PDB file of C-alpha atoms in Angstrom:
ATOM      1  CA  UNK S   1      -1.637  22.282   4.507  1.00  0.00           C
ATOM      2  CA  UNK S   2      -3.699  23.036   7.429  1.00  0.00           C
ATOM      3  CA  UNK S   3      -2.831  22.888  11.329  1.00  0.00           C
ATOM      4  CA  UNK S   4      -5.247  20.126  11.857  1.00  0.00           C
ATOM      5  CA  UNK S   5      -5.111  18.038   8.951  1.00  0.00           C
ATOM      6  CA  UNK S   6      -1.761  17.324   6.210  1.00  0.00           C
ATOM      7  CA  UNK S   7      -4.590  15.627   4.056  1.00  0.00           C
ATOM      8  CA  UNK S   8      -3.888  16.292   0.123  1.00  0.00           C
ATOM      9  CA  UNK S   9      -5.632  14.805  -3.324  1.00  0.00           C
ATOM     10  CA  UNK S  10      -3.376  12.287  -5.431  1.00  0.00           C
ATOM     11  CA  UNK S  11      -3.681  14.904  -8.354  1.00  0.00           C
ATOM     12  CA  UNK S  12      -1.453  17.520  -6.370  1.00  0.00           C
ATOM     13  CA  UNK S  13       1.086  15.087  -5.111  1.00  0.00           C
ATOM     14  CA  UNK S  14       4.185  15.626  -7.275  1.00  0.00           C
ATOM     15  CA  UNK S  15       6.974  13.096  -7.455  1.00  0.00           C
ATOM     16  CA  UNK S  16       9.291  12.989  -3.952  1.00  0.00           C
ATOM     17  CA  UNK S  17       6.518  14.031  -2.021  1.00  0.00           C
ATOM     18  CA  UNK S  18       6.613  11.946   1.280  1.00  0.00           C
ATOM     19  CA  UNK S  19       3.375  10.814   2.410  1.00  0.00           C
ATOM     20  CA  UNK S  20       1.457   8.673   4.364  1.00  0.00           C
ATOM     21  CA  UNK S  21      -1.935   7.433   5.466  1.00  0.00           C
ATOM     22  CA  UNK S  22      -3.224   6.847   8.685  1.00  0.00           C
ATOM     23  CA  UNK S  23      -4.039   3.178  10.014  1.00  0.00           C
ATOM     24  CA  UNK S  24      -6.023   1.447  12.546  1.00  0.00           C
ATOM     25  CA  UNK S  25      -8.066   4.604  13.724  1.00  0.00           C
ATOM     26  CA  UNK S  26      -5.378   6.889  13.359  1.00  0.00           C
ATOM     27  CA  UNK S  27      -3.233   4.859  16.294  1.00  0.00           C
ATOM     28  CA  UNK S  28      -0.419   4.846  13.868  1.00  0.00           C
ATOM     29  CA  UNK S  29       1.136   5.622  10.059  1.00  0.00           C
ATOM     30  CA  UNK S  30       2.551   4.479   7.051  1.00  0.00           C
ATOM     31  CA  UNK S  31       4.999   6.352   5.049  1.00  0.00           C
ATOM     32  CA  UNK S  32       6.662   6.293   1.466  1.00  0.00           C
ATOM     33  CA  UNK S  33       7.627   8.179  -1.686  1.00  0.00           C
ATOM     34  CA  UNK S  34       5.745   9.381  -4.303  1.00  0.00           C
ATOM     35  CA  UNK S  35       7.630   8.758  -7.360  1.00  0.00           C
ATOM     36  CA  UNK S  36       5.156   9.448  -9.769  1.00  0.00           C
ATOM     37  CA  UNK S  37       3.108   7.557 -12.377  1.00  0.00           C
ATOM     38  CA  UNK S  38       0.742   6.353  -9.692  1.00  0.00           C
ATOM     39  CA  UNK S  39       3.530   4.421  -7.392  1.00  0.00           C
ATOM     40  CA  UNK S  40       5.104   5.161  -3.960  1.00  0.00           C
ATOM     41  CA  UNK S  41       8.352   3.453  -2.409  1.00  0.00           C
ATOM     42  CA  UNK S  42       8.091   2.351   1.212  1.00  0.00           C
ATOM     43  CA  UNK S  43       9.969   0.557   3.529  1.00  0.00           C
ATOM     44  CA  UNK S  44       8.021  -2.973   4.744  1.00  0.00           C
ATOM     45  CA  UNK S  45       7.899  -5.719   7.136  1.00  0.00           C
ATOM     46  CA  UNK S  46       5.871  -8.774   6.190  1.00  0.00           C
ATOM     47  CA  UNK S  47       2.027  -8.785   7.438  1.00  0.00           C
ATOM     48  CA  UNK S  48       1.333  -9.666  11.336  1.00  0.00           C
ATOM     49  CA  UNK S  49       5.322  -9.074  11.739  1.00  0.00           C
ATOM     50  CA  UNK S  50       5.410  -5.011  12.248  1.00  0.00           C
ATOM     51  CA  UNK S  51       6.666  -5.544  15.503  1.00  0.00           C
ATOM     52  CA  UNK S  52       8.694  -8.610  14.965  1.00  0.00           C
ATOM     53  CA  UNK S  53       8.741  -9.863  18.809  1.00  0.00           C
ATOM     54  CA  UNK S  54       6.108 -12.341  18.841  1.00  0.00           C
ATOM     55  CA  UNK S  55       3.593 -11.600  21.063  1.00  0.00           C
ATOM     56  CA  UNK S  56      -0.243 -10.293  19.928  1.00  0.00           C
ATOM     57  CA  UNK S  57       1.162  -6.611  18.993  1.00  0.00           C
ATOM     58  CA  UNK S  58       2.398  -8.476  15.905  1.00  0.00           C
ATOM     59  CA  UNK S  59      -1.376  -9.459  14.797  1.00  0.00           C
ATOM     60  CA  UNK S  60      -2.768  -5.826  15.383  1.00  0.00           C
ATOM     61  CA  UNK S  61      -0.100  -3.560  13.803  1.00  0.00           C
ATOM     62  CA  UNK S  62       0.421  -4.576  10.261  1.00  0.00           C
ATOM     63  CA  UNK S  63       1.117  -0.901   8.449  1.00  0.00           C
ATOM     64  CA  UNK S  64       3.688  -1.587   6.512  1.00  0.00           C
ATOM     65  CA  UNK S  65       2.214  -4.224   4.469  1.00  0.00           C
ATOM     66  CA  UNK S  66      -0.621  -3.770   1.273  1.00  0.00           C
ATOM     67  CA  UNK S  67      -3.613  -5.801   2.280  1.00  0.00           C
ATOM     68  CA  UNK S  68      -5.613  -7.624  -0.046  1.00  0.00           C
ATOM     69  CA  UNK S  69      -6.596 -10.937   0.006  1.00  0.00           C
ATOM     70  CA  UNK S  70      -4.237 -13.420  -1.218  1.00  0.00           C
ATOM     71  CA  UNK S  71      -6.901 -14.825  -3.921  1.00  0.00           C
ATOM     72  CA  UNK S  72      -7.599 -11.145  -5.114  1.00  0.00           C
ATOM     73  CA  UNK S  73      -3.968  -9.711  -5.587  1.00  0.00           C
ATOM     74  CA  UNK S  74      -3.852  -6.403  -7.281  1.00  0.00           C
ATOM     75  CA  UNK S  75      -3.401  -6.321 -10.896  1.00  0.00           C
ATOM     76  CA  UNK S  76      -0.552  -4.211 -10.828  1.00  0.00           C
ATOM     77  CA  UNK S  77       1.125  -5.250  -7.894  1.00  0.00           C
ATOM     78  CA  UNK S  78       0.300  -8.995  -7.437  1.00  0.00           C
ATOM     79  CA  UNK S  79       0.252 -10.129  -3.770  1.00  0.00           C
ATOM     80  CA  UNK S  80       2.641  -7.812  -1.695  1.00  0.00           C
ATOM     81  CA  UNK S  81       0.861  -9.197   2.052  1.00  0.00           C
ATOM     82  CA  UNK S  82       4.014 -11.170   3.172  1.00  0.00           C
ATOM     83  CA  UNK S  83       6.978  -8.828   1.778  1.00  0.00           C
ATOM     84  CA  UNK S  84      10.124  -7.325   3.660  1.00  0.00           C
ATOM     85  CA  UNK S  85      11.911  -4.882   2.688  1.00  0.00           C
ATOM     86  CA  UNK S  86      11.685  -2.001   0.179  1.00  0.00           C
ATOM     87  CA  UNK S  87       9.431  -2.336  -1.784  1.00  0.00           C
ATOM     88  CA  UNK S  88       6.965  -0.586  -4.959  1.00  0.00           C
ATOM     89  CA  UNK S  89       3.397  -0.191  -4.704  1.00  0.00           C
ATOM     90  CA  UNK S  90       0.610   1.101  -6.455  1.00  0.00           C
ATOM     91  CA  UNK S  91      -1.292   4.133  -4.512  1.00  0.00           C
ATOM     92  CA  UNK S  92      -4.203   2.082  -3.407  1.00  0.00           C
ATOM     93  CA  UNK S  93      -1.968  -0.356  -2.036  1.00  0.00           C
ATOM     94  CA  UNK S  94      -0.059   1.973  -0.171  1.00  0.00           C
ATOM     95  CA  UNK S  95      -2.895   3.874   1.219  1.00  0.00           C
ATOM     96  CA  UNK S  96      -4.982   0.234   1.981  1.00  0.00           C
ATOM     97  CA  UNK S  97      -7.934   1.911   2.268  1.00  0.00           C
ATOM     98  CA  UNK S  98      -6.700   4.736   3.922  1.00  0.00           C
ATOM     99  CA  UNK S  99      -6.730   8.549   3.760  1.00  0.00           C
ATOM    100  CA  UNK S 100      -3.702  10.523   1.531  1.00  0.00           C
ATOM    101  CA  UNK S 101      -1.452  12.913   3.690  1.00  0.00           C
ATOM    102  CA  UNK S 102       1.944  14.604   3.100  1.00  0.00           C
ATOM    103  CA  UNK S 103       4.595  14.982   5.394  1.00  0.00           C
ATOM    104  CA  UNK S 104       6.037  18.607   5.760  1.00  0.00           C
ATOM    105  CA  UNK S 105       9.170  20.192   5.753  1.00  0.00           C
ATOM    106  CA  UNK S 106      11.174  23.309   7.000  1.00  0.00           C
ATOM    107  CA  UNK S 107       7.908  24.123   9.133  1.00  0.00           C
ATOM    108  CA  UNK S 108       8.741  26.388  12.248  1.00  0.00           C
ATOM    109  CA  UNK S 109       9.232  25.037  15.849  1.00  0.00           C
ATOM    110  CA  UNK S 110       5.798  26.486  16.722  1.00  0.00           C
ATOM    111  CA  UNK S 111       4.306  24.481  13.556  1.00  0.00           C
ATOM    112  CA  UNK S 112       5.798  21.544  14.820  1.00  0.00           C
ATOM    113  CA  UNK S 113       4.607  22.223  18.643  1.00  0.00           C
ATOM    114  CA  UNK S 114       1.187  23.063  17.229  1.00  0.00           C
ATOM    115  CA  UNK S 115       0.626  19.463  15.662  1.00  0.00           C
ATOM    116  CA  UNK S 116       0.903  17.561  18.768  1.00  0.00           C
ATOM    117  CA  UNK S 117       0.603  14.005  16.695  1.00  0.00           C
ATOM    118  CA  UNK S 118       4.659  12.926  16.295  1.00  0.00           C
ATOM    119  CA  UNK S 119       5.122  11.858  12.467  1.00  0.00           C
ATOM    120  CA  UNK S 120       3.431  14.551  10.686  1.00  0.00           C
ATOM    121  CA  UNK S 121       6.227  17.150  10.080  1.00  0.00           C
ATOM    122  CA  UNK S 122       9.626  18.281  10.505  1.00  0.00           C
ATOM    123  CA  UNK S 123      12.229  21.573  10.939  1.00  0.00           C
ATOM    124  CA  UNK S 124      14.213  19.556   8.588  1.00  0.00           C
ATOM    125  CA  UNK S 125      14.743  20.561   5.062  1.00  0.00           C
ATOM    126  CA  UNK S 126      14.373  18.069   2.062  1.00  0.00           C
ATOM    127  CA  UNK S 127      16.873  18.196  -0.984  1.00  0.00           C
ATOM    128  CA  UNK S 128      15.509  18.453  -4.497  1.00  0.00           C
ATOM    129  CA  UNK S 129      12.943  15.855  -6.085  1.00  0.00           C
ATOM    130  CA  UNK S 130      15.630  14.533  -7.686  1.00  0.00           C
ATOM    131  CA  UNK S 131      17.696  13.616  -5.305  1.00  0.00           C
ATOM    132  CA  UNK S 132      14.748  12.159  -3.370  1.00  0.00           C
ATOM    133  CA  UNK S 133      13.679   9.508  -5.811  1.00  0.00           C
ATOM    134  CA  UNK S 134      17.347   8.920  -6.324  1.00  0.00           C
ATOM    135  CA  UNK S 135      17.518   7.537  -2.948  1.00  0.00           C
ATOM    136  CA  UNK S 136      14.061   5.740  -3.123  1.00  0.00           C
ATOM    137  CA  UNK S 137      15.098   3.988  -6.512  1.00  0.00           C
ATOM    138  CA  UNK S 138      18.571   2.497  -4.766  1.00  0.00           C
ATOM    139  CA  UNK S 139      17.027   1.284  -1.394  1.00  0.00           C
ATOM    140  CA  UNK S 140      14.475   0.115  -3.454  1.00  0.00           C
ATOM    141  CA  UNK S 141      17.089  -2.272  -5.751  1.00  0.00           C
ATOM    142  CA  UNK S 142      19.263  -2.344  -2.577  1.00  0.00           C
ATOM    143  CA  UNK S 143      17.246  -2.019   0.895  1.00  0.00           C
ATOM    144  CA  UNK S 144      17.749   0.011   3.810  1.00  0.00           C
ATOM    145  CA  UNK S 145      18.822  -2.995   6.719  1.00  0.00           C
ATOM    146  CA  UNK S 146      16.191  -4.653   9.091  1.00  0.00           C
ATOM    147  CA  UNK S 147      13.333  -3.034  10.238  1.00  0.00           C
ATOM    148  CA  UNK S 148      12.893  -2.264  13.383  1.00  0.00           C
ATOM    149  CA  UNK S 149       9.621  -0.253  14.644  1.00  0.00           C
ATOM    150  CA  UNK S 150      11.658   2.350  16.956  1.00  0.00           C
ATOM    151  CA  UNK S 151      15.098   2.816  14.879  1.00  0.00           C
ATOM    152  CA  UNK S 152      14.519   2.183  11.522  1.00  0.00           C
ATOM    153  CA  UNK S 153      11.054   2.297  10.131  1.00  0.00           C
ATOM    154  CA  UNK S 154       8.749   3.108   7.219  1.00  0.00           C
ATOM    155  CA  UNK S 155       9.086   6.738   8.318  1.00  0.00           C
ATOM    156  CA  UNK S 156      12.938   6.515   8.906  1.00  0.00           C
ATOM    157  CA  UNK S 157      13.069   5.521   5.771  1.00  0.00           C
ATOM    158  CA  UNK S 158      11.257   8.176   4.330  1.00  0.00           C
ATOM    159  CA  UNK S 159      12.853  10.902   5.567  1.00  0.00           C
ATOM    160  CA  UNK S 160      16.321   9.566   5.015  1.00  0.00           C
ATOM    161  CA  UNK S 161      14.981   9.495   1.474  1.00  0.00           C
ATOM    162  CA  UNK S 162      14.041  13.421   1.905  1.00  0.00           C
ATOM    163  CA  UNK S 163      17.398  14.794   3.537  1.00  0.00           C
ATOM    164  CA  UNK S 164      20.145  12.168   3.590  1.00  0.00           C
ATOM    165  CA  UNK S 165      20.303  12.201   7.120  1.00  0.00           C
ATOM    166  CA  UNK S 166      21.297   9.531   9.293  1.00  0.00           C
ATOM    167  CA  UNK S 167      21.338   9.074  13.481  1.00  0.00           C
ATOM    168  CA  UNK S 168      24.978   8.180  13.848  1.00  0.00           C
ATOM    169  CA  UNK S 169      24.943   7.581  17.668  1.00  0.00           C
ATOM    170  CA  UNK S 170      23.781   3.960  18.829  1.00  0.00           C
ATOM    171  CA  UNK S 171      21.647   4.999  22.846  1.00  0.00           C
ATOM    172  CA  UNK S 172      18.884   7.052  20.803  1.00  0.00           C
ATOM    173  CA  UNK S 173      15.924   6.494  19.115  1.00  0.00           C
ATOM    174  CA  UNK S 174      15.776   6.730  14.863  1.00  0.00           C
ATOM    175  CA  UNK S 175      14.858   9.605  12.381  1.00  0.00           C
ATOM    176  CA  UNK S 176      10.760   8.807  13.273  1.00  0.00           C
ATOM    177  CA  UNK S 177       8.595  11.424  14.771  1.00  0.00           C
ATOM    178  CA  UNK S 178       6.373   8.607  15.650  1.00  0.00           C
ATOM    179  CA  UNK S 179       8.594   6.835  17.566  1.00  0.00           C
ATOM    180  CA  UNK S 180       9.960  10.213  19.463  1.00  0.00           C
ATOM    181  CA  UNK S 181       6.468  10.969  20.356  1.00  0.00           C
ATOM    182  CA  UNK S 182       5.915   7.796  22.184  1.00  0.00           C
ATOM    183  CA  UNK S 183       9.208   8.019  23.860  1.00  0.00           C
ATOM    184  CA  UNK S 184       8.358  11.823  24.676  1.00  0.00           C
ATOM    185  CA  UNK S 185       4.813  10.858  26.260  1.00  0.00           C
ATOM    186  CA  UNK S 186       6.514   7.973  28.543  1.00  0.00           C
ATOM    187  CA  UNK S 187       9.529  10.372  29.394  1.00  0.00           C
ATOM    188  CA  UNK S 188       6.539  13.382  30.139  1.00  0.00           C
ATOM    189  CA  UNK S 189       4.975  11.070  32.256  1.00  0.00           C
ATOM    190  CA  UNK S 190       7.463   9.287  34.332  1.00  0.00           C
ATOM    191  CA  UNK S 191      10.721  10.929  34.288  1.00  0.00           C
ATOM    192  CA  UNK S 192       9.717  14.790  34.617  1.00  0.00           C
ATOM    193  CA  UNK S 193      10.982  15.515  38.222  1.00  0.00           C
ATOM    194  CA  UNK S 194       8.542  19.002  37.913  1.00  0.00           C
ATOM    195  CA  UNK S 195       5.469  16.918  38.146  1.00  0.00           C
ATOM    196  CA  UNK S 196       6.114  17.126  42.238  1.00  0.00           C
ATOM    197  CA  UNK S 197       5.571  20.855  41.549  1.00  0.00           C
ATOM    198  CA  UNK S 198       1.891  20.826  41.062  1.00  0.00           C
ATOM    199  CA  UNK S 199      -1.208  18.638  42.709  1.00  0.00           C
ATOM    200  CA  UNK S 200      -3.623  20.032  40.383  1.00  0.00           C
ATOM    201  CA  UNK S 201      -5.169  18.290  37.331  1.00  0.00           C
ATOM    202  CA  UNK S 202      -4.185  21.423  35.116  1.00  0.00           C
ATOM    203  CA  UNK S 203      -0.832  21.687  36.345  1.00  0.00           C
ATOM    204  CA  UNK S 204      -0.021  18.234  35.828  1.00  0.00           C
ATOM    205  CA  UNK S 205      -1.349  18.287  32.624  1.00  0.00           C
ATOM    206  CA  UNK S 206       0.237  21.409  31.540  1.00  0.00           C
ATOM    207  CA  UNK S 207       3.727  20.204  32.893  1.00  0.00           C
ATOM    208  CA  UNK S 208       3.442  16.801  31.062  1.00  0.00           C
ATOM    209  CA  UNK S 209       1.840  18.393  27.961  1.00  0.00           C
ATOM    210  CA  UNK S 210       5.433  21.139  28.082  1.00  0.00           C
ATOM    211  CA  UNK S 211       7.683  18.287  28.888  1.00  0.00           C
ATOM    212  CA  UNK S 212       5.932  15.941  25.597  1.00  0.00           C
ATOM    213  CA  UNK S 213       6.366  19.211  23.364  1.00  0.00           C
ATOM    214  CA  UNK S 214       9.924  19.916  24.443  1.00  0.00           C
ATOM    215  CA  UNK S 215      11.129  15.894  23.665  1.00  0.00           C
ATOM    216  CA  UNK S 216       9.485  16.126  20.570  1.00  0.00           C
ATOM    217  CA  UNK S 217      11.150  19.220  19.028  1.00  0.00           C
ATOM    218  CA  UNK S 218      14.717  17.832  20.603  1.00  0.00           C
ATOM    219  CA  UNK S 219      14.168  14.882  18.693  1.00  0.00           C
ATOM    220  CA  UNK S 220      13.585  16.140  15.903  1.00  0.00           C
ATOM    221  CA  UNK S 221      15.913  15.835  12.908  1.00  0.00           C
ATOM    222  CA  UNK S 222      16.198  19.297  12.265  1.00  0.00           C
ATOM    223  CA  UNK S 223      17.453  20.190  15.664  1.00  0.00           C
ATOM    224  CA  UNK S 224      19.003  16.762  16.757  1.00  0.00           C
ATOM    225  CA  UNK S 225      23.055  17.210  16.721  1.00  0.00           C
ATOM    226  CA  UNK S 226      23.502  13.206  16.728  1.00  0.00           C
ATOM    227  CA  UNK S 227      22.774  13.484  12.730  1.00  0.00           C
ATOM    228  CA  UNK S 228      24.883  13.656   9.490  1.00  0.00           C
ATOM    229  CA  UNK S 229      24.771  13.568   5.691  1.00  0.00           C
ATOM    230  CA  UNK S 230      24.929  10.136   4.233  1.00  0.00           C
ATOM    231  CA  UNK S 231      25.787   9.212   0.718  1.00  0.00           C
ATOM    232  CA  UNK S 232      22.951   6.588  -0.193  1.00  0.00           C
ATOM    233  CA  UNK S 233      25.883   4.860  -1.998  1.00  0.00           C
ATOM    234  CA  UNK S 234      27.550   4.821   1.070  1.00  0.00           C
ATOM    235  CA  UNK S 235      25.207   3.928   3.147  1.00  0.00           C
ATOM    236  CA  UNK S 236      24.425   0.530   1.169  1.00  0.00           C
ATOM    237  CA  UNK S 237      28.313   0.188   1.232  1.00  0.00           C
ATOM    238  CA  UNK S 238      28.144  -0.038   4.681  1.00  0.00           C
ATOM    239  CA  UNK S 239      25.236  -2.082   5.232  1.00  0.00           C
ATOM    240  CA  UNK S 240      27.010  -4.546   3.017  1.00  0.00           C
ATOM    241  CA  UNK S 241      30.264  -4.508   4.787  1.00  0.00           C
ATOM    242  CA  UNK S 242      28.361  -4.847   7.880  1.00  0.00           C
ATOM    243  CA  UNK S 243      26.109  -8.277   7.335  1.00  0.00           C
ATOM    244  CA  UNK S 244      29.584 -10.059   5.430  1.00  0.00           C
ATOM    245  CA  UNK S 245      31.426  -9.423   8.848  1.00  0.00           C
ATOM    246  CA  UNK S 246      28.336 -10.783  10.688  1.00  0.00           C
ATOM    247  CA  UNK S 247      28.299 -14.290   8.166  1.00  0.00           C
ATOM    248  CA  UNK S 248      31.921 -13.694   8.983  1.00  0.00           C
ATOM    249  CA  UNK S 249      31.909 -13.808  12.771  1.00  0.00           C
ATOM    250  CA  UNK S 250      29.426 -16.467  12.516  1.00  0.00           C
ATOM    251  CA  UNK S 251      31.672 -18.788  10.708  1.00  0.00           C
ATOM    252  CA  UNK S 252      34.565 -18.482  12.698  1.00  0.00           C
ATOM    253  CA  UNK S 253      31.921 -19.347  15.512  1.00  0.00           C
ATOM    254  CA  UNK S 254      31.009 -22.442  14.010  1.00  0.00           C
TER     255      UNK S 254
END
């Protein structure tokens, strides 16, 4: 892996690799697991719905869903356009027309400072291959809740699949670098009260650049204290548990 570039060849992924391809001119990504034989796991929302809140963001960002036209599905997938959910794809479906990348782990906090782009790495540490593709397998019968682009997306998904980790406190954002970096840049360039310290281009820059670098890295999930180690059993359990007290409270409100 390079500092510029996570890009690998399909013949040196091995099975729990997490990876991704880049969409829409690099704006944004898509993530999954590579559980070998040709196939990655990922975490979808139907096509045109990424962002699920109706307005024309909805008709632009469409990552998480394998397009091909509806009269030529894929052979081995069939037509996966309009899933939700977790779902099994081929690698050309995954990738729809896209580059290959992996996502890294255990790199260094001045790695992760050095690629500026939010969802390309982590200080985190995955568990074994194993366990990975455990985890993909049973969200994959099972799911992994509702998608929702800033707390529980393709890449959330992903990395819960590489170190069990869940954000346990309800005010933050998820497990997704992407997501951190696009809170980072708004908090960089509206909240940092050192902005007033400098007039100059440079300065300004430099202060918002340091304030972007320093959310990122305390977002991250490898420094973040607002995580913990979630059974995937468990976390299903819960899930579960969770919607049949919703139908619940619903009845009782009819």
């Amino acid at each position: 892996m390079g500092l510029l570039s996570n890009k690998i060849e399909r013949e040196n992924l091995k099975p729990g690799d997490h990876i991704y391809s880049w969409r829409h001119a690099y704006i944004y990504a898509h993530h999954g697991i590579y559980v070998g034989e040709g196939n990655v796991i990922h975490f979808t929302r139907g096509g045109g719905q990424e962002i699920g809140i109706g307005n024309f963001l909805d008709r632009i960002i469409v990552s998480s869903s394998p397009s091909r036209p509806s009269d030529n599905p894929c052979p081995r997938c069939g037509d996966q356009s309009r899933l939700d959910g977790v779902i099994s794809s081929c690698m050309d479906c995954f990738l729809s027309g896209g580059e290959l990348y992996i996502f890294e782990y255990s790199v260094s906090p001045a790695l992760f400072i050095a690629k500026a782009r939010g969802g390309t790495c982590t200080l985190a540490s995955s568990d074994s291959p194993e366990e990975v593709i455990h985890r993909a397998s049973y969200l994959l019968q099972n799911g992994f809740g509702c998608y929702d682009i800033f707390r529980n997306n393709c890449e959330d998904f992903a990395i819960y699949c590489k170190t069990g980790l869940l954000v346990y406190t309800a005010i933050s954002v998820g497990r997704s670098g992407q997501a951190a970096s696009i809170l980072a840049a708004a908090s960089a360039i509206l909240s940092s009260p050192l902005r007033f310290l400098t007039t100059s281009f440079g300065g300004l820059a430099a202060v918002g650049y340091g304030m972007y670098c320093f959310s990122r890295l305390v977002s991250d999930m490898g420094v973040r204290r607002d995580v913990k180690k979630v059974p995937v059993e468990i976390l299903v359990s819960r899930a579960v548990s969770d919607e049949s007290e919703a139908v619940t409270e619903m009845a009782k409100a009819d």
